[in-house]
Backbone as CSV, one residue per row, in Angstrom:
resi,resn,N_x,N_y,N_z,CA_x,CA_y,CA_z,C_x,C_y,C_z
1,MET,88.879,150.688,21.404,89.248,151.322,20.174,87.987,151.547,19.338
2,LEU,87.832,152.766,18.812,86.685,153.088,17.974,86.973,152.704,16.533
3,THR,86.060,151.962,15.986,86.171,151.591,14.583,85.015,152.241,13.827
4,VAL,85.066,152.160,12.521,83.993,152.712,11.701,82.683,152.018,12.041
5,ARG,82.757,150.720,12.270,81.547,149.958,12.599,80.970,150.420,13.924
6,ASN,81.828,150.610,14.929,81.352,151.085,16.229,80.772,152.497,16.125
7,LEU,81.396,153.329,15.306,80.892,154.687,15.124,79.520,154.679,14.462
8,SER,79.309,153.803,13.484,78.013,153.755,12.814,76.940,153.221,13.762
9,LYS,77.303,152.269,14.624,76.345,151.779,15.624,75.997,152.900,16.596
10,ALA,77.004,153.655,17.013,76.776,154.760,17.939,75.900,155.829,17.282
11,ALA,76.149,156.115,16.013,75.354,157.109,15.301,73.902,156.636,15.184
12,ALA,73.714,155.353,14.902,72.366,154.800,14.789,71.641,154.886,16.130
13,LEU,72.337,154.572,17.203,71.751,154.645,18.538,71.365,156.082,18.868
14,MET,72.226,157.036,18.529,71.936,158.449,18.787,70.707,158.897,17.988
15,ALA,70.585,158.421,16.775,69.435,158.781,15.947,68.145,158.256,16.565
16,VAL,68.176,157.003,17.029,67.000,156.411,17.670,66.645,157.181,18.931
17,LEU,67.646,157.488,19.742,67.399,158.252,20.961,66.850,159.631,20.638
18,GLY,67.321,160.233,19.568,66.818,161.540,19.151,65.346,161.494,18.783
19,VAL,64.932,160.425,18.115,63.528,160.266,17.744,62.671,160.145,18.998
20,PHE,63.113,159.337,19.960,62.357,159.188,21.199,62.305,160.490,21.976
21,ALA,63.400,161.215,22.009,63.430,162.494,22.727,62.480,163.488,22.081
22,THR,62.432,163.507,20.756,61.528,164.411,20.050,60.083,164.037,20.326
23,ALA,59.787,162.750,20.297,58.425,162.293,20.562,58.007,162.641,21.985
24,ALA,58.897,162.446,22.932,58.590,162.759,24.322,58.373,164.254,24.491
25,THR,59.184,165.053,23.854,59.054,166.503,23.961,57.739,166.971,23.369
26,SER,57.355,166.439,22.216,56.119,166.885,21.587,54.903,166.451,22.399
27,SER,54.963,165.304,23.082,53.831,164.896,23.900,53.705,165.778,25.127
28,TYR,54.796,166.357,25.596,54.746,167.263,26.725,54.470,168.696,26.289
29,ALA,54.420,168.946,24.980,54.207,170.293,24.474,52.791,170.786,24.783
30,ASP,51.832,169.874,24.846,50.471,170.269,25.192,50.442,170.779,26.622
31,THR,49.682,171.824,26.818,49.547,172.366,28.162,48.582,171.499,28.966
32,THR,48.553,171.728,30.243,47.613,171.012,31.106,46.186,171.313,30.669
33,TRP,45.939,172.575,30.309,44.596,172.954,29.872,44.203,172.146,28.644
34,GLN,45.119,172.025,27.681,44.825,171.286,26.460,44.518,169.825,26.758
35,LYS,45.252,169.252,27.695,45.021,167.854,28.049,43.694,167.670,28.779
36,ASN,43.303,168.660,29.590,42.080,168.552,30.379,40.830,168.950,29.604
37,HIS,40.995,169.610,28.473,39.861,170.092,27.685,40.028,169.729,26.205
38,PRO,40.128,168.451,25.891,40.406,168.060,24.498,39.312,168.484,23.522
39,ARG,38.061,168.494,23.942,36.988,168.899,23.021,37.085,170.385,22.708
40,ARG,37.320,171.192,23.731,37.471,172.632,23.506,38.720,172.894,22.663
41,GLU,39.768,172.153,22.909,41.013,172.314,22.155,40.780,172.024,20.675
42,GLU,40.022,170.975,20.386,39.743,170.613,18.995,38.922,171.707,18.321
43,VAL,37.896,172.201,18.999,37.059,173.265,18.448,37.901,174.511,18.199
44,ASN,38.703,174.897,19.176,39.515,176.111,19.047,40.595,175.967,17.975
45,ASN,41.156,174.774,17.822,42.134,174.555,16.750,41.486,174.705,15.383
46,ARG,40.251,174.223,15.253,39.545,174.392,13.977,39.292,175.859,13.694
47,LEU,38.903,176.610,14.722,38.665,178.040,14.535,39.951,178.755,14.140
48,LYS,41.053,178.369,14.762,42.356,178.963,14.434,42.718,178.650,12.975
49,ASN,42.486,177.420,12.554,42.782,177.020,11.181,41.913,177.793,10.188
50,GLN,40.637,177.951,10.522,39.746,178.695,9.633,40.174,180.156,9.540
51,ASN,40.628,180.725,10.649,41.117,182.100,10.644,42.293,182.234,9.676
52,ARG,43.202,181.268,9.730,44.354,181.262,8.826,43.897,181.138,7.373
53,ARG,42.937,180.266,7.133,42.426,180.081,5.772,41.785,181.352,5.234
54,ILE,41.022,182.041,6.089,40.374,183.287,5.673,41.431,184.312,5.285
55,HIS,42.457,184.462,6.132,43.535,185.407,5.833,44.219,185.067,4.503
56,ASN,44.465,183.777,4.281,45.104,183.358,3.025,44.228,183.652,1.820
57,GLU,42.925,183.454,1.947,42.013,183.708,0.837,41.985,185.194,0.486
58,VAL,42.010,186.061,1.509,42.049,187.508,1.254,43.367,187.862,0.572
59,LYS,44.447,187.322,1.101,45.785,187.597,0.551,45.873,187.181,-0.917
60,GLU,45.246,186.065,-1.262,45.288,185.564,-2.627,44.228,186.203,-3.522
61,GLY,43.401,187.067,-2.937,42.376,187.753,-3.711,41.160,186.906,-4.031
62,GLU,40.986,185.801,-3.327,39.863,184.903,-3.616,38.582,185.327,-2.906
63,ILE,38.711,186.098,-1.813,37.549,186.679,-1.151,37.882,188.129,-0.819
64,THR,36.836,188.918,-0.677,37.033,190.331,-0.357,37.211,190.498,1.150
65,ARG,37.664,191.684,1.532,37.789,191.987,2.956,36.426,191.952,3.647
66,GLY,35.392,192.375,2.943,34.039,192.326,3.494,33.582,190.896,3.759
67,GLN,33.878,190.013,2.813,33.532,188.604,3.007,34.322,188.027,4.179
68,ALA,35.589,188.399,4.268,36.432,187.913,5.359,35.891,188.396,6.697
69,LYS,35.477,189.653,6.746,34.933,190.200,7.992,33.694,189.419,8.425
70,ALA,32.826,189.106,7.475,31.616,188.340,7.790,31.978,186.947,8.313
71,LEU,32.966,186.307,7.684,33.392,184.972,8.129,34.020,185.044,9.522
72,HIS,34.841,186.063,9.752,35.443,186.234,11.084,34.351,186.456,12.135
73,THR,33.329,187.200,11.782,32.223,187.444,12.709,31.532,186.138,13.071
74,GLU,31.296,185.291,12.072,30.674,183.991,12.336,31.561,183.145,13.250
75,ASP,32.869,183.140,12.984,33.802,182.375,13.823,33.825,182.911,15.252
76,LYS,33.770,184.235,15.406,33.752,184.823,16.754,32.502,184.406,17.510
77,GLN,31.384,184.310,16.799,30.140,183.867,17.430,30.253,182.406,17.880
78,ILE,30.897,181.588,17.068,31.097,180.181,17.433,31.995,180.097,18.663
79,ARG,33.072,180.879,18.674,33.986,180.871,19.827,33.254,181.331,21.090
80,GLN,32.414,182.346,20.970,31.660,182.823,22.136,30.682,181.753,22.621
81,GLU,30.058,181.064,21.682,29.141,179.987,22.068,29.899,178.868,22.781
82,GLU,31.095,178.547,22.295,31.928,177.516,22.934,32.249,177.926,24.368
83,ARG,32.588,179.192,24.577,32.904,179.684,25.927,31.669,179.654,26.823
84,SER,30.529,180.017,26.269,29.290,179.997,27.056,28.919,178.574,27.469
85,MET,29.064,177.643,26.532,28.772,176.239,26.841,29.687,175.745,27.956
86,ALA,30.966,176.084,27.846,31.936,175.640,28.846,31.644,176.257,30.205
87,ALA,31.220,177.497,30.227,30.932,178.180,31.489,29.780,177.499,32.234
88,GLN,28.895,176.861,31.514,27.751,176.177,32.123,28.091,174.767,32.595
89,ASN,29.306,174.303,32.264,29.650,172.910,32.571,31.046,172.800,33.177
90,GLY,31.373,173.678,34.079,32.647,173.579,34.794,33.870,173.699,33.898
91,GLY,33.765,174.432,32.794,34.906,174.629,31.906,35.016,173.612,30.791
92,HIS,34.109,172.652,30.743,34.143,171.608,29.711,32.954,171.757,28.774
93,ILE,33.057,171.136,27.604,31.906,171.020,26.715,31.633,169.535,26.506
94,THR,30.365,169.224,26.297,29.983,167.829,26.095,30.260,167.420,24.654
95,LYS,30.196,166.131,24.406,30.398,165.611,23.057,29.313,166.165,22.124
96,GLN,28.090,166.263,22.611,26.993,166.805,21.800,27.240,168.281,21.483
97,GLU,27.700,169.056,22.465,28.009,170.465,22.221,29.150,170.606,21.214
98,GLN,30.145,169.747,21.336,31.252,169.759,20.376,30.714,169.489,18.974
99,GLY,29.804,168.538,18.851,29.215,168.223,17.550,28.458,169.411,16.972
100,THR,27.718,170.112,17.817,26.988,171.300,17.379,27.951,172.366,16.877
101,LEU,29.021,172.609,17.640,30.021,173.601,17.245,30.717,173.186,15.948
102,ASN,31.002,171.901,15.800,31.635,171.407,14.571,30.734,171.625,13.358
103,GLN,29.433,171.415,13.523,28.506,171.658,12.410,28.535,173.126,12.003
104,GLN,28.586,174.015,12.989,28.639,175.449,12.690,29.961,175.793,11.990
105,GLU,31.048,175.194,12.464,32.346,175.430,11.830,32.364,174.891,10.399
106,ASN,31.724,173.748,10.177,31.643,173.201,8.832,30.929,174.152,7.890
107,ALA,29.868,174.798,8.372,29.128,175.746,7.534,30.016,176.928,7.156
108,VAL,30.791,177.442,8.103,31.704,178.545,7.798,32.800,178.064,6.859
109,SER,33.328,176.870,7.110,34.410,176.334,6.291,33.992,176.240,4.824
110,ARG,32.755,175.832,4.586,32.278,175.709,3.199,32.186,177.062,2.496
111,GLN,32.078,178.142,3.272,31.995,179.485,2.681,33.367,180.061,2.328
112,ILE,34.408,179.503,2.929,35.767,180.030,2.699,36.222,179.576,1.312
113,GLY,36.612,180.528,0.507,37.162,180.215,-0.796,36.162,179.856,-1.864
114,LYS,34.915,180.234,-1.666,33.895,179.958,-2.686,34.144,180.772,-3.908
């Protein structure tokens, strides 16, 4: 016989199982490439975020389209450098190369929204 108490226990169990299912799904959301190239993934995620920030700054009128174009050009150069570095190392970048790319991204990031 189902009682209110049994129903609340069942609901609590379902909620816990839902949390675990969500966590498991999100951990599998990364592609094999992302798992095998975490440094490149981090660099590329930063570039993607900066691209979004640049678009938002133009939309809000905080930077001009010309400034945005210059920032996008710098980001494209960083992305090309990341690809070149990876091509020389079997598709991976070293920790030192990641640090170099991060420094370049930091310089562009400081220019966004000035």
